[in-house]
Structures are given as C-alpha cells and as structure tokens.
Coordinates of C-alpha atoms and ligand atoms in Angstrom, one line a residue:
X1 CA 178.8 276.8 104.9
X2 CA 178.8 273.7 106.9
X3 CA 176.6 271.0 104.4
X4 CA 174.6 268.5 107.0
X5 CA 174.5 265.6 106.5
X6 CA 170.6 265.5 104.7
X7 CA 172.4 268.5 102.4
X8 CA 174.7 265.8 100.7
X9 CA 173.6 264.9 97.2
X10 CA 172.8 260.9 96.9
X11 CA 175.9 260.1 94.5
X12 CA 178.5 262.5 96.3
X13 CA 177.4 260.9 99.8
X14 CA 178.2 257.1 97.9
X15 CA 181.4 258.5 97.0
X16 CA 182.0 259.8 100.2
X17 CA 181.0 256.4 102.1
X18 CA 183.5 254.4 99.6
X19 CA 186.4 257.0 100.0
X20 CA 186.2 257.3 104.2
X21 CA 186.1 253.5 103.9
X22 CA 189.5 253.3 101.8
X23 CA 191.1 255.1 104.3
X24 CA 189.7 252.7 107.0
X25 CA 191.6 250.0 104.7
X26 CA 194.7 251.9 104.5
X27 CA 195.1 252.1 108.4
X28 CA 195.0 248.0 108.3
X29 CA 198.7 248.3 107.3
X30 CA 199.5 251.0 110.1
X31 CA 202.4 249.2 112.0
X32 CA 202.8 251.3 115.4
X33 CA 206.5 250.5 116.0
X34 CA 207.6 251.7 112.6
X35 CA 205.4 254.5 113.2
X36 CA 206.9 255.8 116.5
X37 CA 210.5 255.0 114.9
X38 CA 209.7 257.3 111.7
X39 CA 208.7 260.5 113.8
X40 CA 209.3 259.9 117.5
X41 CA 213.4 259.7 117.6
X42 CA 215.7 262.1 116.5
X43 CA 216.0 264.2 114.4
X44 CA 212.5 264.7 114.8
X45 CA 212.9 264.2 118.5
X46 CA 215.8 265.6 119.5
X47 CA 215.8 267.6 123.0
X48 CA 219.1 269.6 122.3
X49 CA 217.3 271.2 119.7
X50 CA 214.3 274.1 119.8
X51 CA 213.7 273.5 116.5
X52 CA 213.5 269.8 116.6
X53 CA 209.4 268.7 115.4
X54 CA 209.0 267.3 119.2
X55 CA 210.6 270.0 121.7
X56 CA 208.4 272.8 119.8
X57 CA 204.9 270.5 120.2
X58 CA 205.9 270.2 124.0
X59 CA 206.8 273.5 124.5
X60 CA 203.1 274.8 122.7
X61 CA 201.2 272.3 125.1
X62 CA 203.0 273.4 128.1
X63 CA 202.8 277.2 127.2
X64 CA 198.7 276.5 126.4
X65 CA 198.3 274.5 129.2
X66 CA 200.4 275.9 132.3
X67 CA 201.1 279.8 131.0
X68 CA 198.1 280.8 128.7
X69 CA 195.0 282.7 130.6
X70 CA 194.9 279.4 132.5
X71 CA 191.2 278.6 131.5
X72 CA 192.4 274.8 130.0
X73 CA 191.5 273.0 133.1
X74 CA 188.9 270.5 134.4
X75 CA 188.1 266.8 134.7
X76 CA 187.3 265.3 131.7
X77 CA 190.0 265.2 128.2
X78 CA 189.7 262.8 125.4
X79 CA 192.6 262.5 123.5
X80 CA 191.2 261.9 120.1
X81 CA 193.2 259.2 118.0
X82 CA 196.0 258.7 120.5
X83 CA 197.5 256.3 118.1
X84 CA 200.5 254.5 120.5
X85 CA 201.9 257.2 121.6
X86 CA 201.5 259.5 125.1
X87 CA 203.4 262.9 124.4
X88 CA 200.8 264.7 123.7
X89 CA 199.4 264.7 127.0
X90 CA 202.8 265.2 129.4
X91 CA 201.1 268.8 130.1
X92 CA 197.8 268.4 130.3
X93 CA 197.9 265.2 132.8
X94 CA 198.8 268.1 135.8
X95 CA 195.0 269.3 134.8
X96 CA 192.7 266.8 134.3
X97 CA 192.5 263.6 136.2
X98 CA 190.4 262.0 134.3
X99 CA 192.1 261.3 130.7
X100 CA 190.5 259.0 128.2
X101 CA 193.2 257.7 125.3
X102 CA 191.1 256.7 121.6
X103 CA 192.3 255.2 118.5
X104 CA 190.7 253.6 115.7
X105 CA 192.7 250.2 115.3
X106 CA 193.7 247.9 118.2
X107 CA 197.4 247.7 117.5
X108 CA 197.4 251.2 119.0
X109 CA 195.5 251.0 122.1
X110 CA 197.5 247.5 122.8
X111 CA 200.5 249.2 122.7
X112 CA 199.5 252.3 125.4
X113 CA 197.9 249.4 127.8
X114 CA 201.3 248.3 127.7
X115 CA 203.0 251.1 128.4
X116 CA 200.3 251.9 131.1
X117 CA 201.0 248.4 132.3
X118 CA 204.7 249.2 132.6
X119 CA 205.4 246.2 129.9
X120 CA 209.0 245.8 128.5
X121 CA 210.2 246.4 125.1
X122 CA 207.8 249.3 124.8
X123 CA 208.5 252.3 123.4
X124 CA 211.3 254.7 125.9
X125 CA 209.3 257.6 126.7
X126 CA 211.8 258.8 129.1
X127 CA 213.1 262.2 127.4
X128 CA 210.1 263.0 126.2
X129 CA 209.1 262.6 130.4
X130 CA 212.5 264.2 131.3
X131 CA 211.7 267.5 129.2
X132 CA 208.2 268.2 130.3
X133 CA 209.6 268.3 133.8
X134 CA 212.2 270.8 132.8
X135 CA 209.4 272.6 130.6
X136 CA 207.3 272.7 134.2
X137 CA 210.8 273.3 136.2
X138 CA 208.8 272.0 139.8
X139 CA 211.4 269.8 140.3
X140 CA 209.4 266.5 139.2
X141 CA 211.4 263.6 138.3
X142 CA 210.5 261.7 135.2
X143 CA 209.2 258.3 137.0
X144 CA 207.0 260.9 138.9
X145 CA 205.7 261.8 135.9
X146 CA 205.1 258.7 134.0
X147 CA 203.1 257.8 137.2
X148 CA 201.0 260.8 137.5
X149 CA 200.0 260.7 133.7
X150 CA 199.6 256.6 134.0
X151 CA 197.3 257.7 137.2
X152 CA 195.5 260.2 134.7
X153 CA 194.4 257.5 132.2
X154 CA 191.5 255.9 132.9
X155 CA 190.5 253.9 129.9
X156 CA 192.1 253.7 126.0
X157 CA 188.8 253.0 123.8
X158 CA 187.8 252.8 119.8
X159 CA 186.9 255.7 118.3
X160 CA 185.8 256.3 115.0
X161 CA 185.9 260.1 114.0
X162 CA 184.0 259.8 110.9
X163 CA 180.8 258.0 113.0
X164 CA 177.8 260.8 114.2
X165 CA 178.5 259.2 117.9
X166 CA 182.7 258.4 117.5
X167 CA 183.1 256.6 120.8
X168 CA 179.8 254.4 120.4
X169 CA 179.2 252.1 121.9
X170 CA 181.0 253.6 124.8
X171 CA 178.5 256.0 127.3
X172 CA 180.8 258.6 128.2
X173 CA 179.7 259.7 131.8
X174 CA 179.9 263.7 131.0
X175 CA 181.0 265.3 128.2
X176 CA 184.7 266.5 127.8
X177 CA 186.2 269.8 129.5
X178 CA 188.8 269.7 126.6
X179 CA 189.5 267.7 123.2
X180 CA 193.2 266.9 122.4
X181 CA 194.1 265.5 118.6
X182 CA 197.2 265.6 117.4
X183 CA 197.7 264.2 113.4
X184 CA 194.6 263.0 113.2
X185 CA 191.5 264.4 111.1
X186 CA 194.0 265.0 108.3
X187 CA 195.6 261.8 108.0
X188 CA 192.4 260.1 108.6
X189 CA 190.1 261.6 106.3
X190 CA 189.6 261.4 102.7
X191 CA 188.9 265.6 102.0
X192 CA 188.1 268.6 103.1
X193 CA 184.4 267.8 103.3
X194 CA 184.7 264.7 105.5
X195 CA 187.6 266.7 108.1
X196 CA 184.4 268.9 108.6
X197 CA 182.0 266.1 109.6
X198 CA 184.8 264.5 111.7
X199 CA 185.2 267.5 113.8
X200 CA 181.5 268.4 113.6
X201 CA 180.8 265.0 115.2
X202 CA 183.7 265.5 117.3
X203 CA 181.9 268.8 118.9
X204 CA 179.2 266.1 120.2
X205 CA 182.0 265.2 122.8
X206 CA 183.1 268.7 124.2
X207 CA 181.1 270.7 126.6
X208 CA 180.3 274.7 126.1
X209 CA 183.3 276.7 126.8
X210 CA 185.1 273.5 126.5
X211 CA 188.6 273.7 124.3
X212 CA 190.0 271.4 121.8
X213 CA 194.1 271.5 121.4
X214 CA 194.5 270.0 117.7
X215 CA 198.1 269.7 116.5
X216 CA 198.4 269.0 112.6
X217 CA 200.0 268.6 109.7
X218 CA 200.3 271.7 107.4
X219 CA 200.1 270.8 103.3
X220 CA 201.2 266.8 103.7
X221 CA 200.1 264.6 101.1
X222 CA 201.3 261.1 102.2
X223 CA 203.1 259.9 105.5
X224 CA 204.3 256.5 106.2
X225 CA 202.7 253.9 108.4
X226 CA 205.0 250.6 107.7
X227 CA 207.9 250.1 105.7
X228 CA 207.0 250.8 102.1
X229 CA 203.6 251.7 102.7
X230 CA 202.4 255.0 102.1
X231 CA 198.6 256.8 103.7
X232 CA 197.1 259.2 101.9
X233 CA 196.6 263.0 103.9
X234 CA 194.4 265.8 103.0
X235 CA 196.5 268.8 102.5
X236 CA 195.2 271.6 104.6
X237 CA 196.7 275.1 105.6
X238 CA 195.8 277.6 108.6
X239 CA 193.2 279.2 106.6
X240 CA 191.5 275.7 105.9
X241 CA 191.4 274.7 109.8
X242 CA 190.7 278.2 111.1
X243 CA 187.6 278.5 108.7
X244 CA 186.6 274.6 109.8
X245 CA 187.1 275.5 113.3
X246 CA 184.9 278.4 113.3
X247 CA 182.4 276.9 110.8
X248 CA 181.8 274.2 113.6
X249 CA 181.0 277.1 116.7
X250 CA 184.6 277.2 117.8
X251 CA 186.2 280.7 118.5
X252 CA 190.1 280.9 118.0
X253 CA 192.1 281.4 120.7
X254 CA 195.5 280.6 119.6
X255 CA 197.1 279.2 116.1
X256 CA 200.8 278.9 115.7
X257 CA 202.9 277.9 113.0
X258 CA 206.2 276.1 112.2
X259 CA 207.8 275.1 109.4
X260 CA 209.6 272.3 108.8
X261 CA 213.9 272.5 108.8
X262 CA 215.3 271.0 105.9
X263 CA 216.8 268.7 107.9
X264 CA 213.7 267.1 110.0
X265 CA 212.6 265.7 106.3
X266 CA 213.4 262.5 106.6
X267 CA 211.4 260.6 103.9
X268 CA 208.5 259.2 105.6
X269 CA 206.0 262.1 104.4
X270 CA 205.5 265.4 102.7
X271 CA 204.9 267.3 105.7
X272 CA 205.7 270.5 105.3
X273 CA 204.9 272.4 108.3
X274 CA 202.9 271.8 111.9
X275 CA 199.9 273.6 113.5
X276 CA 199.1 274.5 117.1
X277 CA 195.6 275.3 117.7
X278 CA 193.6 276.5 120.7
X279 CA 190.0 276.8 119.9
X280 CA 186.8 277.5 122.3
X281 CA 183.4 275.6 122.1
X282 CA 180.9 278.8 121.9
Ligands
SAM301 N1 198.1 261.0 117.8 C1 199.3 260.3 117.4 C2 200.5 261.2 117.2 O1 200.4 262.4 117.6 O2 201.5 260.8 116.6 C3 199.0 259.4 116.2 C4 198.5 260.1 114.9 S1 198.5 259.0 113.5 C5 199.1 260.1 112.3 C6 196.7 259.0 113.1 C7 195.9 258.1 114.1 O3 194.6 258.1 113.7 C8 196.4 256.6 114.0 O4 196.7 256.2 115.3 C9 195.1 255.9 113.5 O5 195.0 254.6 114.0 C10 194.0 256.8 113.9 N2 192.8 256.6 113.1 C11 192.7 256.1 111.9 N3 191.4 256.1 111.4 C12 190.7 256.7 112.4 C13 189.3 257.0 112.6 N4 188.4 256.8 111.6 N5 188.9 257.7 113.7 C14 189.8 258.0 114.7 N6 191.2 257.7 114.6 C15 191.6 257.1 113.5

C-alpha cells in the first residue's frame, strides 16, 4: 500500500516536489495572531459550552491522557507543528517532563518563546489553563499550571514534516515516548500521498510502543491564515487516517468523532468535523 519513496514514478515525484513546495509558500502569509483570533476565542472556545470546538479537544486529551489504560506516559513528547499556540498540551505536561514544541515558520515559535518568556500582549491562555484544572479537579490553580507546562518545555524547534529527518539539523537525544499533532499533516500537505510520507517520516521520531495523539480536521478544504488569505487542506475522513495510520505500523487505540454545530462555522474554513486519535507504534 504504502509507495516508498524509490516506488514514485520520476514525473509524479516532480509534481509532488512543486506541489509540497506551494504549500511551503502558502504558510509565508500565515499571520499567528489572526490565526489564534479565528479559532481560539469563542464561539469556538467557549468554556460554558460542551459542544464548543475547544472544551471537547481538552476533554479527549485529558480523558486519553489521565483516564484511558494510563499507558501515555514517559519522558520524551514532540508536539509536531505546534503553530503558536499551547492547548494541546495542558494534559499531557502532568506526564512528560521533557516537551519539545515544532513548527515550520518562525513567526510561530517566536510567539510560544514569548509566552514561555511570560511576555505581554501575548495571547490570554488563561481559560484554556482554568479548564484543564477543572478537567484534572486536584485543585491546581491556573498560574500553577502555566508554570508546570512552561517547566515542561524544553526547546521550540523547526520542523519540516515533509523532510525524511523533520527536525534536521536538530539531534534529538532519544526518540519520543509519544507524538502530539493537532491540524497539522492535513493543512500542511498537498494530498493524500504526501500526508502518508509526512507521517511515515514522522514514525522516525517515535519509539516502539510509543503513541501519537493527532487531532484533525475532518473533510476541510480551505482554512484561513490572515485576513483574506485562504490555505489549501486535504480533505480526509476517519477511514482515510485510520487506513494511513495502520498503513505506517500504528495499531488503533482510540478514534472519536465530532461534528461541527452550525453555529461554530464562522467563515474562516470548511471544516466540517474534528478527529481524536490514539494510535500505538507496533
Ligand atoms: N497545532 C496548532 C493548532 O492546533 O492550532 C497549529 C495548527 S496550524 C493549522 C498548522 C501548522 O503547521 C502551522 O503552525 C504551520 O506553520 C505548520 N506547518 C506548515 N508547514 C509545515 C511543515 N512542512 N512541517 C511542519 N509544520 C508545518
């Protein structure tokens, strides 16, 4: 199923080179603080709410993280194409203390050292903290927990997901207990074919029996990355990232759906729904 690289007929694998280097032209215009303002306020981020886009993310990485067999732990977790923002690992910083943040274009990675640095005029992050303490319900207070995930961090590097070695020319000391991507192989690549090789060359990273936690956008077209500019997406459905999944050695452990409410589509993409998946390295 899976075509190696050397399978790759000469003109397809042209094509291929030109269309993975459109999209790394696209992300040129990605302009983080538009970005967060688009998806990360309400309605799509709106605490009151269980059906708010945010609340049910949080709620699957705290279920997978704290209440599930309990086998995500370790040291090691690369967050793959953080982008600027630090949700997505609330849960998972009580598990690993050594976190590594990656993104493709500087703007991002600038704007979590700032955060990390406790800069102002960065992005409030504080009900997004306030919830996964009430998700954990120890009695941790939010500051607590922006310190123990800014304690977690230890670097924020380039990646390149479509590259055989992604975090070249970085030496990663071990390889990774667990993988966490949320939004990024299909907003990154340019089909199917090259959201396989990212995640094939993303298995290079993750250690047997490792897991990778990928969050993702069901059947979206376009999103938004600036005011008036639009990134192309490669539709995919559960069937699509199951078979991918499995197709690269990983064994499903978990894969949960939702569907977008009318009323979370708020014009700056096609999304239509959101997966959840929890997937072991064989
Ligand atoms: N993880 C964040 C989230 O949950 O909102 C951001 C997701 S954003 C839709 C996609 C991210 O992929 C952007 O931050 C972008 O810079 C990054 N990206 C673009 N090209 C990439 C590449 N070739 N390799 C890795 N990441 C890339």
């Amino acid at each position: 199923q899976s075509s190696g690289r050397g399978d790759v007929p000469e003109m397809e694998r042209a094509d291929k080179e030109v269309s993975v280097a459109a999209m790394k032209e696209y992300y040129k215009q990605f302009d983080p603080r538009s970005y967060l303002r688009y998806n990360y306020i309400p309605p799509r981020a709106d605490f009151t709410r269980t059906d708010s886009i945010v609340p049910w993310k949080l709620s699957c990485l705290h279920l997978i993280v704290f209440h599930a067999i309990g086998d995500v732990h370790g040291r090691t977790l690369i967050d793959i194409g953080s982008g600027p923002t630090i949700y997505q690992l609330l849960s998972a910083c009580e598990h690993f203390s050594n976190i590594i943040m990656t993104d493709f274009l500087e703007v991002n990675r600038q704007e979590i050292r700032r955060w990390l640095h406790g800069e102002p005029d960065t992005f409030d992050w504080t009900a997004f903290l306030q919830h996964a303490c009430e998700l954990e319900g120890k009695g941790c207070s939010w500051p607590e927990k922006a310190k123990r995930l800014r304690t977690a961090i230890h670097d924020v590097i380039p990646i390149d997901v479509h590259s055989p070695n992604p975090l070249h020319p970085y030496s990663l000391p071990e390889l990774a207990d667990c993988l966490v991507s949320s939004f990024c192989l299909e907003a990154v690549s340019p089909d199917r074919t090259s959201f396989q090789k990212a995640l094939t060359n993303l298995g290079t990273l993750l250690k047997p029996n490792g897991h990778f936690l990928m969050i993702g956008a069901l059947d979206e077209s376009y999103y938004q990355v600036a005011d008036g500019v639009h990134i192309p997406v490669v539709p995919v459905d559960q069937e699509f990232v199951s078979a991918t999944l499995k197709s690269c050695g990983y064994e499903i452990c978990t894969f949960q759906c939702y569907t977008l409410p009318q009323d979370m589509k708020v014009g700056v993409d096609d999304v239509a729904g959101i997966f959840f998946v929890k997937a072991k390295k064989k």
